[in-house]
Coordinates of C-alpha atoms in Angstrom, one line a residue:
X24 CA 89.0 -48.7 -143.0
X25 CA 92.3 -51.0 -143.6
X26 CA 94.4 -47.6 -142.1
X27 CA 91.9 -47.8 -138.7
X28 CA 92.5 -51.6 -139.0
X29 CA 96.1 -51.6 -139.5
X30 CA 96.5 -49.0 -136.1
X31 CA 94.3 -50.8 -134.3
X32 CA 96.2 -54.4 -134.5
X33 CA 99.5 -52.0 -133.6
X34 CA 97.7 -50.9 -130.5
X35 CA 97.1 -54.4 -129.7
X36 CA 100.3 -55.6 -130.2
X37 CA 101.7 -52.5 -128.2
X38 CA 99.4 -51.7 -125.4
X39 CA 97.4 -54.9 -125.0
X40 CA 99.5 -58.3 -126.2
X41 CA 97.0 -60.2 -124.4
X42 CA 94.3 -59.7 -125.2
X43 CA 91.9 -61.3 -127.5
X44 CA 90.4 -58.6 -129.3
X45 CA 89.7 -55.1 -129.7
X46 CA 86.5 -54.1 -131.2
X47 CA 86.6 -51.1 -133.4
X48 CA 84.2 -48.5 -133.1
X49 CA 82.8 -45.0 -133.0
X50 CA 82.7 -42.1 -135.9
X51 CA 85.7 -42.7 -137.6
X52 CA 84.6 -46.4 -138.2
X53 CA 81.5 -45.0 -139.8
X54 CA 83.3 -42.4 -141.9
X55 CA 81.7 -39.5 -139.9
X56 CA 84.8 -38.6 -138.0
X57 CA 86.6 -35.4 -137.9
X58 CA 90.6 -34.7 -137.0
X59 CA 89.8 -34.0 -133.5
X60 CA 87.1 -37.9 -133.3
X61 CA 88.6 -40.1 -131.1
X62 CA 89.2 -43.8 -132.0
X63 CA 87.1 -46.0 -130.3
X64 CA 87.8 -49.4 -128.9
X65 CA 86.7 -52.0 -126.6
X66 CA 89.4 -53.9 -125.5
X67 CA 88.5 -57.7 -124.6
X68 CA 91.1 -60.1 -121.9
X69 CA 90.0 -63.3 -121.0
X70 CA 90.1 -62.6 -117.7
X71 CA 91.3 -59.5 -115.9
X72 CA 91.4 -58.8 -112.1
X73 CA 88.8 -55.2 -113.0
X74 CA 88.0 -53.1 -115.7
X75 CA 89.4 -49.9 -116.4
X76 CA 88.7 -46.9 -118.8
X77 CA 92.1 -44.9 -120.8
X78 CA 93.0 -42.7 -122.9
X79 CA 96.5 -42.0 -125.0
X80 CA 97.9 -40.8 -128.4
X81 CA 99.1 -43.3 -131.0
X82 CA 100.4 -42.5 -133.9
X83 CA 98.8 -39.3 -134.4
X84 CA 94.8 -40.7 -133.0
X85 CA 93.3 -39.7 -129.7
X86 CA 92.3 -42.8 -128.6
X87 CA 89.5 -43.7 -126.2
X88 CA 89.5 -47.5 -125.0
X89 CA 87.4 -49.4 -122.8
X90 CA 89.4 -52.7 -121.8
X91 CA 87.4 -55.5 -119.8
X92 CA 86.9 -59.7 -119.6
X93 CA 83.8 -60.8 -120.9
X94 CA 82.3 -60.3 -116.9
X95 CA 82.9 -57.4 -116.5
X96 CA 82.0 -56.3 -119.8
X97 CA 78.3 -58.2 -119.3
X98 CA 78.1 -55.9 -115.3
X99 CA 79.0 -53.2 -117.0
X100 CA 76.3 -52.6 -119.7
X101 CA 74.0 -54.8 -117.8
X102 CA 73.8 -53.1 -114.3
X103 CA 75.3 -49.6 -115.0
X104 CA 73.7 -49.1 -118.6
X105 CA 70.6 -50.6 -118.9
X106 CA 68.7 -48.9 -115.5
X107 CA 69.5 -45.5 -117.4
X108 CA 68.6 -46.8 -120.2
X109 CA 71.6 -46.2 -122.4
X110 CA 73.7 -48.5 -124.4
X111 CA 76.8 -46.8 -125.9
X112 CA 78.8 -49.8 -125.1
X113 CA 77.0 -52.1 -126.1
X114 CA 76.5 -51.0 -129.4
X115 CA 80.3 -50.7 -129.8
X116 CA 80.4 -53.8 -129.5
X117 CA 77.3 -54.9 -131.6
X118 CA 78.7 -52.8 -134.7
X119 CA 82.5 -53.0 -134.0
X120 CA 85.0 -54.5 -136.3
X121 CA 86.6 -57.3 -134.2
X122 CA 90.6 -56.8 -134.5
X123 CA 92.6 -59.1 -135.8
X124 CA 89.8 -61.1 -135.8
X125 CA 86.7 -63.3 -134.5
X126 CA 86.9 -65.8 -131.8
X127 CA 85.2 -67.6 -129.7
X128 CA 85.1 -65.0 -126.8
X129 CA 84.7 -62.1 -129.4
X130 CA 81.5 -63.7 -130.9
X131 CA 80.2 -64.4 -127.3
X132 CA 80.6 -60.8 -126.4
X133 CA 78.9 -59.9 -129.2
X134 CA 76.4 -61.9 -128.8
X135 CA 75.9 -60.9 -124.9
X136 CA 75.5 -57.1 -126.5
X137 CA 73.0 -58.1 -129.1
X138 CA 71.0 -59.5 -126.6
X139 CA 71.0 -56.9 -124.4
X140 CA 69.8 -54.0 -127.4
X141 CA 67.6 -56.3 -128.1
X142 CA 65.6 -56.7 -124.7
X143 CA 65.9 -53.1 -124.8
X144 CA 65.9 -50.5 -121.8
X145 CA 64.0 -51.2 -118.9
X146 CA 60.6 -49.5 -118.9
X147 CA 60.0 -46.1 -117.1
X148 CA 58.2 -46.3 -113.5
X149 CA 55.4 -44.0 -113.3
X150 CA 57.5 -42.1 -110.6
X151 CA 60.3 -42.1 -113.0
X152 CA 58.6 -40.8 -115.9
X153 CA 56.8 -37.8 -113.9
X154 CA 59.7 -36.7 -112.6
X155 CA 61.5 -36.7 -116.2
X156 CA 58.0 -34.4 -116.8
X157 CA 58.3 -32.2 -113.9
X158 CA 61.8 -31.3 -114.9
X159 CA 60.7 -30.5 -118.4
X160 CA 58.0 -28.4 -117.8
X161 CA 60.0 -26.2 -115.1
X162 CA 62.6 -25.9 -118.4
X163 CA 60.1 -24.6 -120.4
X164 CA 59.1 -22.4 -118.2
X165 CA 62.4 -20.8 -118.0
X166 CA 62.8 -20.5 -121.4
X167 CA 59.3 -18.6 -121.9
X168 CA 59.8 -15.1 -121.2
X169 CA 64.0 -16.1 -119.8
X170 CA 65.7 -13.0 -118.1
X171 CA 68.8 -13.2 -120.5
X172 CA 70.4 -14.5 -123.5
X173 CA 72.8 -16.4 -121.1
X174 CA 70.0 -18.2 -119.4
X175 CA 68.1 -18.9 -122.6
X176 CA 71.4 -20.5 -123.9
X177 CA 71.4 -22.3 -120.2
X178 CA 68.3 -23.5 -120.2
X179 CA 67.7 -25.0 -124.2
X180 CA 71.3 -26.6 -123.7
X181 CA 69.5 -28.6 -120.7
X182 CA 66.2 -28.9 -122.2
X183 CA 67.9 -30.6 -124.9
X184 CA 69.3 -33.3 -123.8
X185 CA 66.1 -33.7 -121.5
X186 CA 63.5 -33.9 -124.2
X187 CA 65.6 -36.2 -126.5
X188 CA 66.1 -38.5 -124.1
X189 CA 62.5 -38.5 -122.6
X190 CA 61.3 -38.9 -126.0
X191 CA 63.0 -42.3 -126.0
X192 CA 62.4 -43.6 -122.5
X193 CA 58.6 -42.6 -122.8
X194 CA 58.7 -44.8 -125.9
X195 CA 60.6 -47.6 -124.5
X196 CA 64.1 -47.0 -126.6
X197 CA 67.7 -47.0 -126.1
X198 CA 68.4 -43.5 -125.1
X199 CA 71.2 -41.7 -126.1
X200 CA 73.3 -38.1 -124.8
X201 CA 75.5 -35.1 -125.9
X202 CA 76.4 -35.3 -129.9
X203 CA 74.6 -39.0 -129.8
X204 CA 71.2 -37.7 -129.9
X205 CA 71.0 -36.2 -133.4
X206 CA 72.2 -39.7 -134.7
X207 CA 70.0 -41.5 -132.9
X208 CA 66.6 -39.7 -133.4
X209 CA 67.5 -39.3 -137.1
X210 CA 67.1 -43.0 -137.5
X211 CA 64.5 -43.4 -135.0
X212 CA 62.0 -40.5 -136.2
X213 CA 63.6 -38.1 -138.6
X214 CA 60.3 -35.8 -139.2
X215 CA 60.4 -35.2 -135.3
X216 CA 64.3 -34.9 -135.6
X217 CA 63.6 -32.0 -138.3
X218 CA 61.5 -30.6 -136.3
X219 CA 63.6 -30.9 -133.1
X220 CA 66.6 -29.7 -135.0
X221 CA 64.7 -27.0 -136.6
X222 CA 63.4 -25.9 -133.6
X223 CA 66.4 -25.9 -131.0
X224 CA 68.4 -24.1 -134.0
X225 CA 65.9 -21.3 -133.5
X226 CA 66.1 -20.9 -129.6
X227 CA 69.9 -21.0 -129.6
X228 CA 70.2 -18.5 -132.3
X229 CA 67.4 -16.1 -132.6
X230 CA 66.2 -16.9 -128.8
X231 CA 62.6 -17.8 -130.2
X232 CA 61.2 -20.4 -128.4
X233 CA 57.9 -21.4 -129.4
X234 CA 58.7 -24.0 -131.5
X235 CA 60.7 -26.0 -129.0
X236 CA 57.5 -24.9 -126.3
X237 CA 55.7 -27.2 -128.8
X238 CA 57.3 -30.1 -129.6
X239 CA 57.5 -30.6 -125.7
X240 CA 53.9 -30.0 -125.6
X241 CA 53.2 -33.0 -128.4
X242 CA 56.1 -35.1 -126.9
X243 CA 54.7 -34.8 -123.6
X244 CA 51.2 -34.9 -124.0
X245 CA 51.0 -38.9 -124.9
X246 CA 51.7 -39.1 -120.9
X247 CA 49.6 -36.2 -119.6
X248 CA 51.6 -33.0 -120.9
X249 CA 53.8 -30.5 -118.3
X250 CA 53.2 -31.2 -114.9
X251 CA 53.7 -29.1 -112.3
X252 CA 50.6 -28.6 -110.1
X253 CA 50.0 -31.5 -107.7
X254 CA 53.7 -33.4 -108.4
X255 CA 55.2 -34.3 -104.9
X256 CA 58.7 -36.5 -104.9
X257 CA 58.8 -38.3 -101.4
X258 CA 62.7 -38.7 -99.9
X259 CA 63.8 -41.7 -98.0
X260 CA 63.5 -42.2 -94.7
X261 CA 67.4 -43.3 -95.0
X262 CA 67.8 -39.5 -96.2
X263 CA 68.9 -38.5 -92.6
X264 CA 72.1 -37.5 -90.8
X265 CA 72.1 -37.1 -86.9
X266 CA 73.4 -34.1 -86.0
X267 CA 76.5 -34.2 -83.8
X268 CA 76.6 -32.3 -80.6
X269 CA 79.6 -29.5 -80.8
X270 CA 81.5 -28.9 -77.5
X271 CA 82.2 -25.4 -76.3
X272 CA 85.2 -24.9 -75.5
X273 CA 85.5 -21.9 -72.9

């Protein structure tokens, strides 16, 4: 902790002099991390003319750093988070170690994130959530009786990330994506996360499915089970471009 610390107050004094704080964050914070774990910050200005997204090498760390002002930090996980219902940022910031210190704009950040986990995601519409179904069920159904090893493989790596996050909108949490999702539905539910893990472990490396099959069928079934018969997704009417008239040209 006092090494991450000590390279994270370099970085500031280096890359970002003024700002008012970097919030540490991420695996490494946590003591999960591995050589190859990036270092995770959330740079905060007071004001800066946009946000921007970089990352470098110090000192030997792969660094991954999130710099905004308190605005566009509040946009960012407010209008670009929230409708998908994921909160990685915000939960930087929530359980980030502020670097060098507290302040005044560091503890209103913090407090804008807290209060945005806390509200939670915004609820699924019922088109939303039978959509999420339909594209669930077609999954399983290409992992059923699947052509190849290769489309198996295909299929379950799509289904994963599907069901997980599903499994949280359907019950009104935070979702979460790629190496996230084992963390997260640990702590949420970790007899369904054995099961899940147990499950999944047996598609990818024995190609038997019918473990996963069920565990969509349970997670499913609270909102009607697969769906595939009858579901009808309408487009726009704003989903049209005129055609343009081509000239010959004898």
């Amino acid at each position: 902790m006092k090494d991450l610390i000590k390279i994270t107050k370099q970085i500031l004094d280096d890359r970002y002099p003024d700002a008012d704080v970097i919030f540490l964050a991420g695996s490494l914070l946590r003591g999960e991390g591995t050589p190859y774990s990036d270092l995770d910050l959330v740079v905060i200005f007071e004001q800066l003319p946009h946000a921007w997204r970089e990352s470098f090498n110090f000192q030997g760390y792969p660094v991954e750093a999130f710099v905004h002002d308190p605005e566009t930090f509040n946009y960012f996980i407010h209008e670009l988070g929230r409708p998908s219902g994921l909160s990685a940022m915000a939960y930087m910031v929530a359980e980030g170690v502020e670097v060098p210190c507290p302040s005044e704009i560091s503890r209103s950040v913090k407090r804008i994130a807290a209060d945005l986990i806390a509200a939670g995601p915004p609820e699924l519409s019922d088109e939303d959530e039978r959509k999420l179904r339909y594209t669930i069920t077609n999954l399983i159904d290409d992992i059923r009786q699947p052509r190849s090893k290769e489309e198996l493989v295909a299929s379950g790596a799509e289904l994963y990330g599907a069901l997980a996050n599903y499994y949280f909108r359907a019950n009104g949490l935070w979702s979460a994506v790629n190496k996230s999702i084992p963390r997260r539905l640990g702590k949420t539910d970790p007899e369904l996360y054995s099961r899940f893990r147990e499950g999944f472990e047996e598609l990818f490396a024995g190609g038997q499915s019918d473990k996963v099959i069920a565990l969509a069928e349970e997670i499913l079934k609270r909102h009607g089970g697969f769906l595939f018969d009858g579901y009808k997704h309408e487009a726009s009417p704003a989903c049209r471009k005129p055609l343009v008239q081509q000239v010959m040209i004898r």
